[in-house]
């Protein structure tokens, strides 16, 4: 009987560990991970191997160039310069990233998009931006939007569709921090009308209540 208490504690700890282990999933660093039975057919999921600590130096945590304006001479009039784990190896496993966003005058737009793996906090350092995000269907697709000026800060919750529009007469610049080393970007228009292969016309005409010819035009455009 002396061993009974310790056996009971062991079962209790085991049950507690099992409960905690199944309480949440780890945040993914990839778009999908298909389960396999044979390890020989697998790949390294985390995305990056780790450098030998003895070979690490300060340059592994350093990147320059965010003082340089991005090229906004494109269809939407904006440019995003990312500092993710792909540009700065020292970010690996740290769960953060940074972007610089440049906007052309009179309507430069960072079009509606989502970050499937990251919360975004944005600060305006030049110009005036109209920004906003839309919450989920279950909560009525409400729009939260506001005008930001120099020094103003706004947060976009994870996975929410959001945008920024330059409503000023001059260039605008913002910096944003994200809560993932590999936050991902899904630009709504590109994904819907520019998928490869294209989404079936019937799906898009019914979903957007558009004429078939307009959908075909949009698919060619993107």
PDB file of C-alpha atoms in Angstrom:
ATOM      1  CA  UNK A   1       0.000   0.000   0.000  1.00  0.00           C
ATOM      2  CA  UNK A   2       2.983   2.311   0.496  1.00  0.00           C
ATOM      3  CA  UNK A   3       3.422   2.511  -3.276  1.00  0.00           C
ATOM      4  CA  UNK A   4      -0.198   3.497  -3.926  1.00  0.00           C
ATOM      5  CA  UNK A   5       0.149   7.275  -3.358  1.00  0.00           C
ATOM      6  CA  UNK A   6       3.119   7.582  -5.746  1.00  0.00           C
ATOM      7  CA  UNK A   7       1.282   5.498  -8.371  1.00  0.00           C
ATOM      8  CA  UNK A   8      -1.759   7.770  -8.030  1.00  0.00           C
ATOM      9  CA  UNK A   9       0.446  10.861  -8.422  1.00  0.00           C
ATOM     10  CA  UNK A  10       2.022   9.339 -11.532  1.00  0.00           C
ATOM     11  CA  UNK A  11      -1.390   8.757 -13.089  1.00  0.00           C
ATOM     12  CA  UNK A  12      -2.453  12.303 -12.146  1.00  0.00           C
ATOM     13  CA  UNK A  13       0.648  13.852 -13.737  1.00  0.00           C
ATOM     14  CA  UNK A  14       0.184  11.706 -16.831  1.00  0.00           C
ATOM     15  CA  UNK A  15      -3.445  12.808 -17.157  1.00  0.00           C
ATOM     16  CA  UNK A  16      -2.486  16.459 -16.635  1.00  0.00           C
ATOM     17  CA  UNK A  17       0.264  16.239 -19.262  1.00  0.00           C
ATOM     18  CA  UNK A  18      -2.123  14.641 -21.732  1.00  0.00           C
ATOM     19  CA  UNK A  19      -4.683  17.373 -21.087  1.00  0.00           C
ATOM     20  CA  UNK A  20      -2.146  20.149 -21.622  1.00  0.00           C
ATOM     21  CA  UNK A  21      -0.739  18.505 -24.730  1.00  0.00           C
ATOM     22  CA  UNK A  22      -4.141  18.365 -26.392  1.00  0.00           C
ATOM     23  CA  UNK A  23      -5.265  21.831 -25.270  1.00  0.00           C
ATOM     24  CA  UNK A  24      -3.742  23.686 -28.228  1.00  0.00           C
ATOM     25  CA  UNK A  25      -1.798  23.232 -31.441  1.00  0.00           C
ATOM     26  CA  UNK A  26       1.605  24.803 -32.087  1.00  0.00           C
ATOM     27  CA  UNK A  27       1.566  27.797 -34.425  1.00  0.00           C
ATOM     28  CA  UNK A  28       2.357  26.586 -37.965  1.00  0.00           C
ATOM     29  CA  UNK A  29       5.243  28.042 -39.940  1.00  0.00           C
ATOM     30  CA  UNK A  30       3.978  26.701 -43.249  1.00  0.00           C
ATOM     31  CA  UNK A  31       0.739  26.751 -45.236  1.00  0.00           C
ATOM     32  CA  UNK A  32       0.061  23.031 -44.756  1.00  0.00           C
ATOM     33  CA  UNK A  33       1.662  19.805 -43.462  1.00  0.00           C
ATOM     34  CA  UNK A  34       0.347  16.567 -44.969  1.00  0.00           C
ATOM     35  CA  UNK A  35       0.719  13.598 -42.588  1.00  0.00           C
ATOM     36  CA  UNK A  36       2.919  10.690 -43.711  1.00  0.00           C
ATOM     37  CA  UNK A  37       3.584   7.197 -42.368  1.00  0.00           C
ATOM     38  CA  UNK A  38       7.138   6.790 -43.636  1.00  0.00           C
ATOM     39  CA  UNK A  39       9.783   9.237 -42.390  1.00  0.00           C
ATOM     40  CA  UNK A  40      11.859   8.684 -45.527  1.00  0.00           C
ATOM     41  CA  UNK A  41       9.175  10.595 -47.444  1.00  0.00           C
ATOM     42  CA  UNK A  42       9.172  13.552 -45.053  1.00  0.00           C
ATOM     43  CA  UNK A  43      10.720  17.020 -45.022  1.00  0.00           C
ATOM     44  CA  UNK A  44      12.045  19.307 -42.293  1.00  0.00           C
ATOM     45  CA  UNK A  45       8.911  21.200 -41.161  1.00  0.00           C
ATOM     46  CA  UNK A  46      10.341  24.205 -39.296  1.00  0.00           C
ATOM     47  CA  UNK A  47      11.686  25.568 -42.549  1.00  0.00           C
ATOM     48  CA  UNK A  48      15.237  26.272 -41.440  1.00  0.00           C
ATOM     49  CA  UNK A  49      18.080  24.255 -39.954  1.00  0.00           C
ATOM     50  CA  UNK A  50      20.060  25.809 -37.117  1.00  0.00           C
ATOM     51  CA  UNK A  51      23.586  27.130 -37.553  1.00  0.00           C
ATOM     52  CA  UNK A  52      26.268  25.806 -35.216  1.00  0.00           C
ATOM     53  CA  UNK A  53      26.291  28.320 -32.297  1.00  0.00           C
ATOM     54  CA  UNK A  54      30.089  28.412 -32.436  1.00  0.00           C
ATOM     55  CA  UNK A  55      29.874  29.842 -35.954  1.00  0.00           C
ATOM     56  CA  UNK A  56      27.218  32.474 -35.214  1.00  0.00           C
ATOM     57  CA  UNK A  57      28.280  36.138 -35.379  1.00  0.00           C
ATOM     58  CA  UNK A  58      26.665  39.585 -35.153  1.00  0.00           C
ATOM     59  CA  UNK A  59      25.992  39.705 -38.902  1.00  0.00           C
ATOM     60  CA  UNK A  60      23.509  36.845 -38.499  1.00  0.00           C
ATOM     61  CA  UNK A  61      21.287  39.293 -36.588  1.00  0.00           C
ATOM     62  CA  UNK A  62      21.888  42.348 -38.789  1.00  0.00           C
ATOM     63  CA  UNK A  63      20.251  43.723 -41.943  1.00  0.00           C
ATOM     64  CA  UNK A  64      20.538  47.158 -43.541  1.00  0.00           C
ATOM     65  CA  UNK A  65      18.555  48.923 -46.207  1.00  0.00           C
ATOM     66  CA  UNK A  66      15.189  49.787 -44.647  1.00  0.00           C
ATOM     67  CA  UNK A  67      16.038  53.467 -45.044  1.00  0.00           C
ATOM     68  CA  UNK A  68      15.678  53.082 -48.830  1.00  0.00           C
ATOM     69  CA  UNK A  69      12.234  53.784 -50.376  1.00  0.00           C
ATOM     70  CA  UNK A  70      10.554  50.894 -52.184  1.00  0.00           C
ATOM     71  CA  UNK A  71       9.488  51.154 -55.819  1.00  0.00           C
ATOM     72  CA  UNK A  72       5.788  52.071 -55.930  1.00  0.00           C
ATOM     73  CA  UNK A  73       5.476  52.311 -59.727  1.00  0.00           C
ATOM     74  CA  UNK A  74       3.113  49.356 -60.030  1.00  0.00           C
ATOM     75  CA  UNK A  75      -0.611  48.740 -60.458  1.00  0.00           C
ATOM     76  CA  UNK A  76      -1.489  49.322 -56.786  1.00  0.00           C
ATOM     77  CA  UNK A  77       1.084  52.004 -55.988  1.00  0.00           C
ATOM     78  CA  UNK A  78       2.751  50.371 -53.011  1.00  0.00           C
ATOM     79  CA  UNK A  79       5.803  48.333 -52.116  1.00  0.00           C
ATOM     80  CA  UNK A  80       6.439  46.040 -49.152  1.00  0.00           C
ATOM     81  CA  UNK A  81      10.010  45.376 -48.035  1.00  0.00           C
ATOM     82  CA  UNK A  82       9.969  42.382 -45.692  1.00  0.00           C
ATOM     83  CA  UNK A  83      12.395  41.438 -42.946  1.00  0.00           C
ATOM     84  CA  UNK A  84      11.373  37.860 -42.205  1.00  0.00           C
ATOM     85  CA  UNK A  85      13.508  34.822 -41.437  1.00  0.00           C
ATOM     86  CA  UNK A  86      14.228  34.582 -45.168  1.00  0.00           C
ATOM     87  CA  UNK A  87      15.988  37.966 -45.132  1.00  0.00           C
ATOM     88  CA  UNK A  88      17.393  37.871 -41.580  1.00  0.00           C
ATOM     89  CA  UNK A  89      18.483  34.368 -40.464  1.00  0.00           C
ATOM     90  CA  UNK A  90      18.789  35.442 -36.829  1.00  0.00           C
ATOM     91  CA  UNK A  91      14.987  35.662 -36.616  1.00  0.00           C
ATOM     92  CA  UNK A  92      14.639  31.876 -36.819  1.00  0.00           C
ATOM     93  CA  UNK A  93      12.515  30.570 -33.888  1.00  0.00           C
ATOM     94  CA  UNK A  94      12.086  34.093 -32.433  1.00  0.00           C
ATOM     95  CA  UNK A  95       8.513  34.560 -33.685  1.00  0.00           C
ATOM     96  CA  UNK A  96       8.790  38.127 -34.987  1.00  0.00           C
ATOM     97  CA  UNK A  97       9.260  39.945 -38.295  1.00  0.00           C
ATOM     98  CA  UNK A  98       9.218  43.482 -39.678  1.00  0.00           C
ATOM     99  CA  UNK A  99       8.129  45.170 -42.913  1.00  0.00           C
ATOM    100  CA  UNK A 100       8.528  48.602 -44.456  1.00  0.00           C
ATOM    101  CA  UNK A 101       5.604  49.727 -46.630  1.00  0.00           C
ATOM    102  CA  UNK A 102       5.877  52.574 -49.139  1.00  0.00           C
ATOM    103  CA  UNK A 103       2.775  54.173 -50.685  1.00  0.00           C
ATOM    104  CA  UNK A 104       2.588  56.392 -53.769  1.00  0.00           C
ATOM    105  CA  UNK A 105       0.730  59.724 -53.452  1.00  0.00           C
ATOM    106  CA  UNK A 106      -2.979  59.989 -54.268  1.00  0.00           C
ATOM    107  CA  UNK A 107      -4.137  56.451 -53.646  1.00  0.00           C
ATOM    108  CA  UNK A 108      -1.150  54.183 -53.165  1.00  0.00           C
ATOM    109  CA  UNK A 109      -2.744  51.007 -51.812  1.00  0.00           C
ATOM    110  CA  UNK A 110      -1.592  47.972 -49.885  1.00  0.00           C
ATOM    111  CA  UNK A 111      -4.576  45.944 -51.133  1.00  0.00           C
ATOM    112  CA  UNK A 112      -6.849  43.776 -48.954  1.00  0.00           C
ATOM    113  CA  UNK A 113      -4.868  40.797 -47.688  1.00  0.00           C
ATOM    114  CA  UNK A 114      -4.400  38.536 -44.695  1.00  0.00           C
ATOM    115  CA  UNK A 115      -1.479  37.193 -42.691  1.00  0.00           C
ATOM    116  CA  UNK A 116      -2.423  33.612 -41.740  1.00  0.00           C
ATOM    117  CA  UNK A 117       0.311  33.361 -39.122  1.00  0.00           C
ATOM    118  CA  UNK A 118       0.796  36.827 -37.705  1.00  0.00           C
ATOM    119  CA  UNK A 119      -0.714  39.753 -35.802  1.00  0.00           C
ATOM    120  CA  UNK A 120       0.398  43.067 -37.319  1.00  0.00           C
ATOM    121  CA  UNK A 121       1.059  46.363 -35.542  1.00  0.00           C
ATOM    122  CA  UNK A 122       1.610  49.304 -37.890  1.00  0.00           C
ATOM    123  CA  UNK A 123       3.076  52.758 -37.240  1.00  0.00           C
ATOM    124  CA  UNK A 124       2.989  55.637 -39.725  1.00  0.00           C
ATOM    125  CA  UNK A 125       6.256  57.539 -40.076  1.00  0.00           C
ATOM    126  CA  UNK A 126       5.306  59.680 -43.063  1.00  0.00           C
ATOM    127  CA  UNK A 127       2.049  60.764 -44.686  1.00  0.00           C
ATOM    128  CA  UNK A 128      -1.616  59.979 -44.030  1.00  0.00           C
ATOM    129  CA  UNK A 129      -3.209  56.545 -44.362  1.00  0.00           C
ATOM    130  CA  UNK A 130      -6.761  55.249 -44.303  1.00  0.00           C
ATOM    131  CA  UNK A 131      -6.519  51.746 -42.795  1.00  0.00           C
ATOM    132  CA  UNK A 132      -8.927  49.060 -41.687  1.00  0.00           C
ATOM    133  CA  UNK A 133      -9.771  45.404 -41.210  1.00  0.00           C
ATOM    134  CA  UNK A 134     -12.916  43.289 -41.512  1.00  0.00           C
ATOM    135  CA  UNK A 135     -13.860  40.739 -38.864  1.00  0.00           C
ATOM    136  CA  UNK A 136     -15.349  37.287 -39.475  1.00  0.00           C
ATOM    137  CA  UNK A 137     -18.731  36.322 -40.965  1.00  0.00           C
ATOM    138  CA  UNK A 138     -19.945  35.124 -37.568  1.00  0.00           C
ATOM    139  CA  UNK A 139     -19.462  38.629 -36.184  1.00  0.00           C
ATOM    140  CA  UNK A 140     -21.214  40.394 -39.050  1.00  0.00           C
ATOM    141  CA  UNK A 141     -18.250  41.257 -41.288  1.00  0.00           C
ATOM    142  CA  UNK A 142     -17.861  44.552 -39.431  1.00  0.00           C
ATOM    143  CA  UNK A 143     -15.297  47.028 -40.750  1.00  0.00           C
ATOM    144  CA  UNK A 144     -12.973  48.767 -38.294  1.00  0.00           C
ATOM    145  CA  UNK A 145     -11.351  51.682 -40.152  1.00  0.00           C
ATOM    146  CA  UNK A 146      -9.594  54.912 -39.231  1.00  0.00           C
ATOM    147  CA  UNK A 147      -7.317  57.625 -40.626  1.00  0.00           C
ATOM    148  CA  UNK A 148      -3.727  57.518 -39.373  1.00  0.00           C
ATOM    149  CA  UNK A 149      -1.222  60.367 -39.344  1.00  0.00           C
ATOM    150  CA  UNK A 150       2.441  60.670 -38.429  1.00  0.00           C
ATOM    151  CA  UNK A 151       3.204  58.619 -35.310  1.00  0.00           C
ATOM    152  CA  UNK A 152      -0.185  56.898 -35.152  1.00  0.00           C
ATOM    153  CA  UNK A 153      -0.360  53.158 -34.474  1.00  0.00           C
ATOM    154  CA  UNK A 154      -2.969  50.549 -35.489  1.00  0.00           C
ATOM    155  CA  UNK A 155      -3.257  46.801 -34.876  1.00  0.00           C
ATOM    156  CA  UNK A 156      -4.562  44.201 -37.333  1.00  0.00           C
ATOM    157  CA  UNK A 157      -5.612  40.965 -35.578  1.00  0.00           C
ATOM    158  CA  UNK A 158      -4.284  37.686 -36.966  1.00  0.00           C
ATOM    159  CA  UNK A 159      -5.888  36.423 -40.201  1.00  0.00           C
ATOM    160  CA  UNK A 160      -8.262  39.401 -40.547  1.00  0.00           C
ATOM    161  CA  UNK A 161      -8.559  40.921 -44.034  1.00  0.00           C
ATOM    162  CA  UNK A 162      -6.954  44.373 -43.868  1.00  0.00           C
ATOM    163  CA  UNK A 163      -5.647  47.201 -46.053  1.00  0.00           C
ATOM    164  CA  UNK A 164      -3.925  50.595 -46.085  1.00  0.00           C
ATOM    165  CA  UNK A 165      -4.611  53.464 -48.525  1.00  0.00           C
ATOM    166  CA  UNK A 166      -2.590  56.650 -48.938  1.00  0.00           C
ATOM    167  CA  UNK A 167      -5.144  59.463 -48.918  1.00  0.00           C
ATOM    168  CA  UNK A 168      -2.518  62.207 -48.911  1.00  0.00           C
ATOM    169  CA  UNK A 169      -0.875  64.210 -51.684  1.00  0.00           C
ATOM    170  CA  UNK A 170       2.640  63.046 -50.796  1.00  0.00           C
ATOM    171  CA  UNK A 171       4.417  59.729 -50.343  1.00  0.00           C
ATOM    172  CA  UNK A 172       3.547  57.754 -47.241  1.00  0.00           C
ATOM    173  CA  UNK A 173       5.689  55.299 -45.288  1.00  0.00           C
ATOM    174  CA  UNK A 174       4.811  52.882 -42.507  1.00  0.00           C
ATOM    175  CA  UNK A 175       6.643  50.183 -40.573  1.00  0.00           C
ATOM    176  CA  UNK A 176       4.873  47.115 -39.222  1.00  0.00           C
ATOM    177  CA  UNK A 177       5.888  44.415 -36.771  1.00  0.00           C
ATOM    178  CA  UNK A 178       4.415  40.913 -37.095  1.00  0.00           C
ATOM    179  CA  UNK A 179       4.150  38.129 -34.545  1.00  0.00           C
ATOM    180  CA  UNK A 180       5.712  35.411 -36.707  1.00  0.00           C
ATOM    181  CA  UNK A 181       9.069  34.873 -38.354  1.00  0.00           C
ATOM    182  CA  UNK A 182       7.148  33.627 -41.423  1.00  0.00           C
ATOM    183  CA  UNK A 183       3.790  35.436 -41.275  1.00  0.00           C
ATOM    184  CA  UNK A 184       2.611  34.642 -44.812  1.00  0.00           C
ATOM    185  CA  UNK A 185       0.588  36.882 -47.118  1.00  0.00           C
ATOM    186  CA  UNK A 186      -2.642  36.099 -48.985  1.00  0.00           C
ATOM    187  CA  UNK A 187      -3.659  39.004 -51.222  1.00  0.00           C
ATOM    188  CA  UNK A 188      -7.381  38.505 -51.742  1.00  0.00           C
ATOM    189  CA  UNK A 189      -7.738  39.629 -55.366  1.00  0.00           C
ATOM    190  CA  UNK A 190      -4.585  37.784 -56.464  1.00  0.00           C
ATOM    191  CA  UNK A 191      -5.629  34.584 -54.714  1.00  0.00           C
ATOM    192  CA  UNK A 192      -9.216  34.605 -56.001  1.00  0.00           C
ATOM    193  CA  UNK A 193      -8.707  35.803 -59.568  1.00  0.00           C
ATOM    194  CA  UNK A 194      -5.075  34.830 -60.098  1.00  0.00           C
ATOM    195  CA  UNK A 195      -4.966  31.272 -58.784  1.00  0.00           C
ATOM    196  CA  UNK A 196      -3.118  28.629 -60.807  1.00  0.00           C
ATOM    197  CA  UNK A 197      -4.983  26.821 -62.231  1.00  0.00           C
ATOM    198  CA  UNK A 198      -7.894  29.306 -62.323  1.00  0.00           C
ATOM    199  CA  UNK A 199     -10.905  28.782 -60.071  1.00  0.00           C
ATOM    200  CA  UNK A 200     -13.954  27.493 -61.944  1.00  0.00           C
ATOM    201  CA  UNK A 201     -15.965  30.348 -63.492  1.00  0.00           C
ATOM    202  CA  UNK A 202     -19.233  29.169 -61.971  1.00  0.00           C
ATOM    203  CA  UNK A 203     -17.749  29.383 -58.491  1.00  0.00           C
ATOM    204  CA  UNK A 204     -16.650  32.999 -58.957  1.00  0.00           C
ATOM    205  CA  UNK A 205     -19.725  34.226 -60.831  1.00  0.00           C
ATOM    206  CA  UNK A 206     -22.012  32.924 -58.080  1.00  0.00           C
ATOM    207  CA  UNK A 207     -19.778  33.966 -55.198  1.00  0.00           C
ATOM    208  CA  UNK A 208     -19.335  37.553 -56.418  1.00  0.00           C
ATOM    209  CA  UNK A 209     -22.633  37.834 -58.313  1.00  0.00           C
ATOM    210  CA  UNK A 210     -20.758  38.962 -61.433  1.00  0.00           C
ATOM    211  CA  UNK A 211     -21.227  38.384 -65.127  1.00  0.00           C
ATOM    212  CA  UNK A 212     -19.097  35.612 -66.610  1.00  0.00           C
ATOM    213  CA  UNK A 213     -17.323  38.056 -68.929  1.00  0.00           C
ATOM    214  CA  UNK A 214     -16.262  40.251 -66.018  1.00  0.00           C
ATOM    215  CA  UNK A 215     -14.851  37.268 -64.137  1.00  0.00           C
ATOM    216  CA  UNK A 216     -12.930  36.154 -67.213  1.00  0.00           C
ATOM    217  CA  UNK A 217     -11.547  39.694 -67.588  1.00  0.00           C
ATOM    218  CA  UNK A 218     -10.457  39.776 -63.944  1.00  0.00           C
ATOM    219  CA  UNK A 219      -8.771  36.395 -64.233  1.00  0.00           C
ATOM    220  CA  UNK A 220      -6.775  37.644 -67.214  1.00  0.00           C
ATOM    221  CA  UNK A 221      -5.931  40.861 -65.367  1.00  0.00           C
ATOM    222  CA  UNK A 222      -4.471  39.022 -62.387  1.00  0.00           C
TER     223      UNK A 222
END
